PDB file of C-alpha atoms in Angstrom:
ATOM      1  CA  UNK X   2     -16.880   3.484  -3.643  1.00  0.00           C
ATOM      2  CA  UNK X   3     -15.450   0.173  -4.764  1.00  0.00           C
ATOM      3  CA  UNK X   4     -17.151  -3.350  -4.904  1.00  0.00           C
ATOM      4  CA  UNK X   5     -13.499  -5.093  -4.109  1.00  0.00           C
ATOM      5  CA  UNK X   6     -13.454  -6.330  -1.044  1.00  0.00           C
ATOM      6  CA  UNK X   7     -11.214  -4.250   1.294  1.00  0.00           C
ATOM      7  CA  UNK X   8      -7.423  -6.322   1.556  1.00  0.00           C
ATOM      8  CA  UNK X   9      -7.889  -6.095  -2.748  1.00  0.00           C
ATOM      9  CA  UNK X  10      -9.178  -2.055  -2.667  1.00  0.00           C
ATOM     10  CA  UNK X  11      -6.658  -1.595   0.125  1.00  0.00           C
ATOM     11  CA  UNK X  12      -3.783  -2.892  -2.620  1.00  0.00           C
ATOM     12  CA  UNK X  13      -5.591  -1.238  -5.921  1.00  0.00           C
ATOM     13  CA  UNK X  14      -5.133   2.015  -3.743  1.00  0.00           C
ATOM     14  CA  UNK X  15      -1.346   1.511  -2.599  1.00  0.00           C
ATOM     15  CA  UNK X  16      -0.338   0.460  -6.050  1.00  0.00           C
ATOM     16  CA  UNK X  17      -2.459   3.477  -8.172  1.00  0.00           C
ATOM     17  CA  UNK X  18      -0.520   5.872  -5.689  1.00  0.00           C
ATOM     18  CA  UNK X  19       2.805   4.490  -6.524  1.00  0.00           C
ATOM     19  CA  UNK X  20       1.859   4.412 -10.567  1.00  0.00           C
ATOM     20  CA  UNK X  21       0.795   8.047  -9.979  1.00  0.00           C
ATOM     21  CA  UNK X  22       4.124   8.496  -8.716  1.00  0.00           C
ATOM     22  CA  UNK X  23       3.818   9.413  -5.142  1.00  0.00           C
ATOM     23  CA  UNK X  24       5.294   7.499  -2.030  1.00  0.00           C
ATOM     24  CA  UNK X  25       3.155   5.675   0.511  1.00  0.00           C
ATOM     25  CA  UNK X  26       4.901   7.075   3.652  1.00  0.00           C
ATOM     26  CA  UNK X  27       2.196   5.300   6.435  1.00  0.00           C
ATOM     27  CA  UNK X  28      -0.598   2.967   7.027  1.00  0.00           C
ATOM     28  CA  UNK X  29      -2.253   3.843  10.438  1.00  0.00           C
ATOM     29  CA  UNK X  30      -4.869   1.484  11.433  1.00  0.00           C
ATOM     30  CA  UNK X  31      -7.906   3.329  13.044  1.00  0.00           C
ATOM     31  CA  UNK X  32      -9.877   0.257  13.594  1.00  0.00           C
ATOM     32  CA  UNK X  33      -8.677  -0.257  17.227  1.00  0.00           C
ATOM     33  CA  UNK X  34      -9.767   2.851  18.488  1.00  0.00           C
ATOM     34  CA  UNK X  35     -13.483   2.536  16.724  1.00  0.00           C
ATOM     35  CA  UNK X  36     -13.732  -0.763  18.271  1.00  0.00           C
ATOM     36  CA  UNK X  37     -13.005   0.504  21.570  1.00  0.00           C
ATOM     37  CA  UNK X  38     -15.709   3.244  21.306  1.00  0.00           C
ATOM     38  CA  UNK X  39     -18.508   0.325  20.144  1.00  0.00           C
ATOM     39  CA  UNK X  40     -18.302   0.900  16.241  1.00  0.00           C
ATOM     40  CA  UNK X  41     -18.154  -3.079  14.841  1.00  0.00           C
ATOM     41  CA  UNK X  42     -15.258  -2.792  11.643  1.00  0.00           C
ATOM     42  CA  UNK X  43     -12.089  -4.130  11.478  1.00  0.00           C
ATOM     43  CA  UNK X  44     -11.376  -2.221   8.248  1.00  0.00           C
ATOM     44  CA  UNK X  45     -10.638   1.345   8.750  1.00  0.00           C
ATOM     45  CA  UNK X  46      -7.122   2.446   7.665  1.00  0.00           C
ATOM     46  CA  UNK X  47      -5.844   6.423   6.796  1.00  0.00           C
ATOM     47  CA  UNK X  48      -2.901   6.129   3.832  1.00  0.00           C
ATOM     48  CA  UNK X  49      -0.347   8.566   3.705  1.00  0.00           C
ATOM     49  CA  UNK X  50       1.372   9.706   0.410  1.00  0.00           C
ATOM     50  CA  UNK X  51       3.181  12.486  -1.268  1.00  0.00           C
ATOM     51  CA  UNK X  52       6.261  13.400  -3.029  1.00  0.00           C
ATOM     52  CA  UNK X  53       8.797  13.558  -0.263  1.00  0.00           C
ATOM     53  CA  UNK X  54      10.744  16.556  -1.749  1.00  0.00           C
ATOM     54  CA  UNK X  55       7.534  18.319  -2.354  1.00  0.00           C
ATOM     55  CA  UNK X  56       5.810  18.157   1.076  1.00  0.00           C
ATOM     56  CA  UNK X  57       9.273  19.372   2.377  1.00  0.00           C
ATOM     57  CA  UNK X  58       8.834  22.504   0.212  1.00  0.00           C
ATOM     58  CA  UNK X  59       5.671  23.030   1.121  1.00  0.00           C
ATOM     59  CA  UNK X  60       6.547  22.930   5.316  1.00  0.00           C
ATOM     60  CA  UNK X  61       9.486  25.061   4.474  1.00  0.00           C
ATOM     61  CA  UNK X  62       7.415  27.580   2.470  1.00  0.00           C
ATOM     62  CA  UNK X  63       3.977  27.233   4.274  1.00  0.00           C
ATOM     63  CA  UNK X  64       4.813  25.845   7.724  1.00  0.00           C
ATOM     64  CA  UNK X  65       0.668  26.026   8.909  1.00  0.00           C
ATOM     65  CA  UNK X  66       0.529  23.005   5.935  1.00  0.00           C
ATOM     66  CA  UNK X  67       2.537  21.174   8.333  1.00  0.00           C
ATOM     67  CA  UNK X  68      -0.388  19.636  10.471  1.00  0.00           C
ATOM     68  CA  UNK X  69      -1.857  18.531   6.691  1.00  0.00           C
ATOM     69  CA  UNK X  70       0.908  16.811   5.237  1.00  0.00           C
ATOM     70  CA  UNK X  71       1.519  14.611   3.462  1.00  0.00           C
ATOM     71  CA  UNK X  72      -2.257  14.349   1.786  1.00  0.00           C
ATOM     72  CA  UNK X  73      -3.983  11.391   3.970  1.00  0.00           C
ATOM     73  CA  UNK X  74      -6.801   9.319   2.270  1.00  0.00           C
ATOM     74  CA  UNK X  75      -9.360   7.079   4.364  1.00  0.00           C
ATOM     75  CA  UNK X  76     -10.268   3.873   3.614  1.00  0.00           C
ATOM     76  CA  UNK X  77     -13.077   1.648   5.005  1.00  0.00           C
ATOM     77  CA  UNK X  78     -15.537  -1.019   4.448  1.00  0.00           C
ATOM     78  CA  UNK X  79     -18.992  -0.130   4.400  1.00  0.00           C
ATOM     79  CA  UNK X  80     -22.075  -2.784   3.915  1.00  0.00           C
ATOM     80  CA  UNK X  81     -20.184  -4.806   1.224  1.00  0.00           C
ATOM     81  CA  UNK X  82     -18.211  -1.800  -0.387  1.00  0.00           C
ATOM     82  CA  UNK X  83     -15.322  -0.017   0.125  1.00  0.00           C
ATOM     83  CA  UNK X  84     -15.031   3.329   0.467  1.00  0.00           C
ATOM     84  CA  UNK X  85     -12.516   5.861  -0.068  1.00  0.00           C
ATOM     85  CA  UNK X  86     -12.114   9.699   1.464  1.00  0.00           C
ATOM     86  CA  UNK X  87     -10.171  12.290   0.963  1.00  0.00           C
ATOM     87  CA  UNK X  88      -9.947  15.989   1.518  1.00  0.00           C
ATOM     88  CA  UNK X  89     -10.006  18.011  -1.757  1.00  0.00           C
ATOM     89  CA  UNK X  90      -6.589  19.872  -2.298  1.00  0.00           C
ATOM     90  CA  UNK X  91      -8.137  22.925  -2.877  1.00  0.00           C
ATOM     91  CA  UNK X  92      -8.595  23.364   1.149  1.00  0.00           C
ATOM     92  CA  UNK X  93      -4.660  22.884   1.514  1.00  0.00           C
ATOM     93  CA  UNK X  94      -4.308  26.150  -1.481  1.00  0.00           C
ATOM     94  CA  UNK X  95      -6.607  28.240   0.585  1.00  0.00           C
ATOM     95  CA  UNK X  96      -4.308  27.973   3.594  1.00  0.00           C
ATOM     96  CA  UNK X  97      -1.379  28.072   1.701  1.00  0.00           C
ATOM     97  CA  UNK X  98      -1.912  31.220  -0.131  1.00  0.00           C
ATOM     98  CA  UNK X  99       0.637  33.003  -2.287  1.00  0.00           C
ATOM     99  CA  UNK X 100       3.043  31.161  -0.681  1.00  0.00           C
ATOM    100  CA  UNK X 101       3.006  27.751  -3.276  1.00  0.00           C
ATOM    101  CA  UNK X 102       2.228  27.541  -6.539  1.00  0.00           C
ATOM    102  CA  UNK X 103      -1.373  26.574  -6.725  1.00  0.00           C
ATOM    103  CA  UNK X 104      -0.578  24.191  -9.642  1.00  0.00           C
ATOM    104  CA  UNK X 105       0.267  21.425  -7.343  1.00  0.00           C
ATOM    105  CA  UNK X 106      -2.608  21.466  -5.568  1.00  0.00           C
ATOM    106  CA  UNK X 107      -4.480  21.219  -9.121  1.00  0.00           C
ATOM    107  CA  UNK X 108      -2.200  18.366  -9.734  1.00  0.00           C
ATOM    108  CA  UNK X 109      -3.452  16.532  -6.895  1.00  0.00           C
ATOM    109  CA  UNK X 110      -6.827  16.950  -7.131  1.00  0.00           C
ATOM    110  CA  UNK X 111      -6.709  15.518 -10.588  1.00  0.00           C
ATOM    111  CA  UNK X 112      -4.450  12.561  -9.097  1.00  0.00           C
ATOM    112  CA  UNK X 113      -6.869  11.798  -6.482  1.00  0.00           C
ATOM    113  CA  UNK X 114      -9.758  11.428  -8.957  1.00  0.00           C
ATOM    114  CA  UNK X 115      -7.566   8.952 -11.394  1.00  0.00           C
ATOM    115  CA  UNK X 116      -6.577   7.275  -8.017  1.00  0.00           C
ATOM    116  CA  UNK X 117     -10.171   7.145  -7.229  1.00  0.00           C
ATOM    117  CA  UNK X 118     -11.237   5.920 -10.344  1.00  0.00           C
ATOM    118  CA  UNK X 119      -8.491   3.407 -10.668  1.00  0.00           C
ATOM    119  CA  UNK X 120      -9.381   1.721  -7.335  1.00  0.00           C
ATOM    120  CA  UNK X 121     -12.743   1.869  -8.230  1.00  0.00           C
ATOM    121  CA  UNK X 122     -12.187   0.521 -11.623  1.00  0.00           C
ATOM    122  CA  UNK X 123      -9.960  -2.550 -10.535  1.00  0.00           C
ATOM    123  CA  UNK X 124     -11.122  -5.730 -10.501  1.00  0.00           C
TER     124      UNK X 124
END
């Protein structure tokens, strides 16, 4: 959770990924579709990111990571906050199996909590 108002956590989060050294690769606005079904928030959004020449690894090596990748992270306002979700890596290991080194998903988990804490740490 972040106090920043979403356009600020929204930037906070793009610019911690990129410092963390991953790309941004898509920003998919979910809004529309919530709308449609009656939910009131214009401020939904799912972030894409990952190292390009490391998701293709993983698809070559693990192709049932495919429908995971790259790593998505949601992003919404919520009664004056704005909140950030992710999936922990550790799911994407357990599908994965022997087949990549568990490290990286270890890596990301402990990038997602500095992202986390960066975003909600900003000001």
């Amino acid at each position: 959770r972040s106090t920043l108002p979403f356009p600020e956590a929204m930037l906070a989060l793009q610019q911690s990924i990129s410092e963390h050294g991953y790309t941004v690769s898509r920003v998919q606005r979910i809004d529309i579709g919530l709308t449609g079904m009656g939910y009131k928030t214009d401020k939904y959004r799912i972030v894409f990111a990952g190292k390009p020449d490391e998701i293709r690894m993983m698809t070559e090596s693990s192709p049932q990571l495919t429908a995971y990748l790259p790593p998505k992270i949601a992003i919404f306002a919520e009664s004056g906050h704005t909140v950030l979700v992710t999936l922990n890596p550790q799911i994407y290991a357990d599908i994965a199996g022997d087949s990549v080194d568990p490290v990286i998903f270890d890596r990301w988990s402990s990038d997602l909590r500095s992202i986390f804490h960066d975003v909600n740490t900003a000001e």
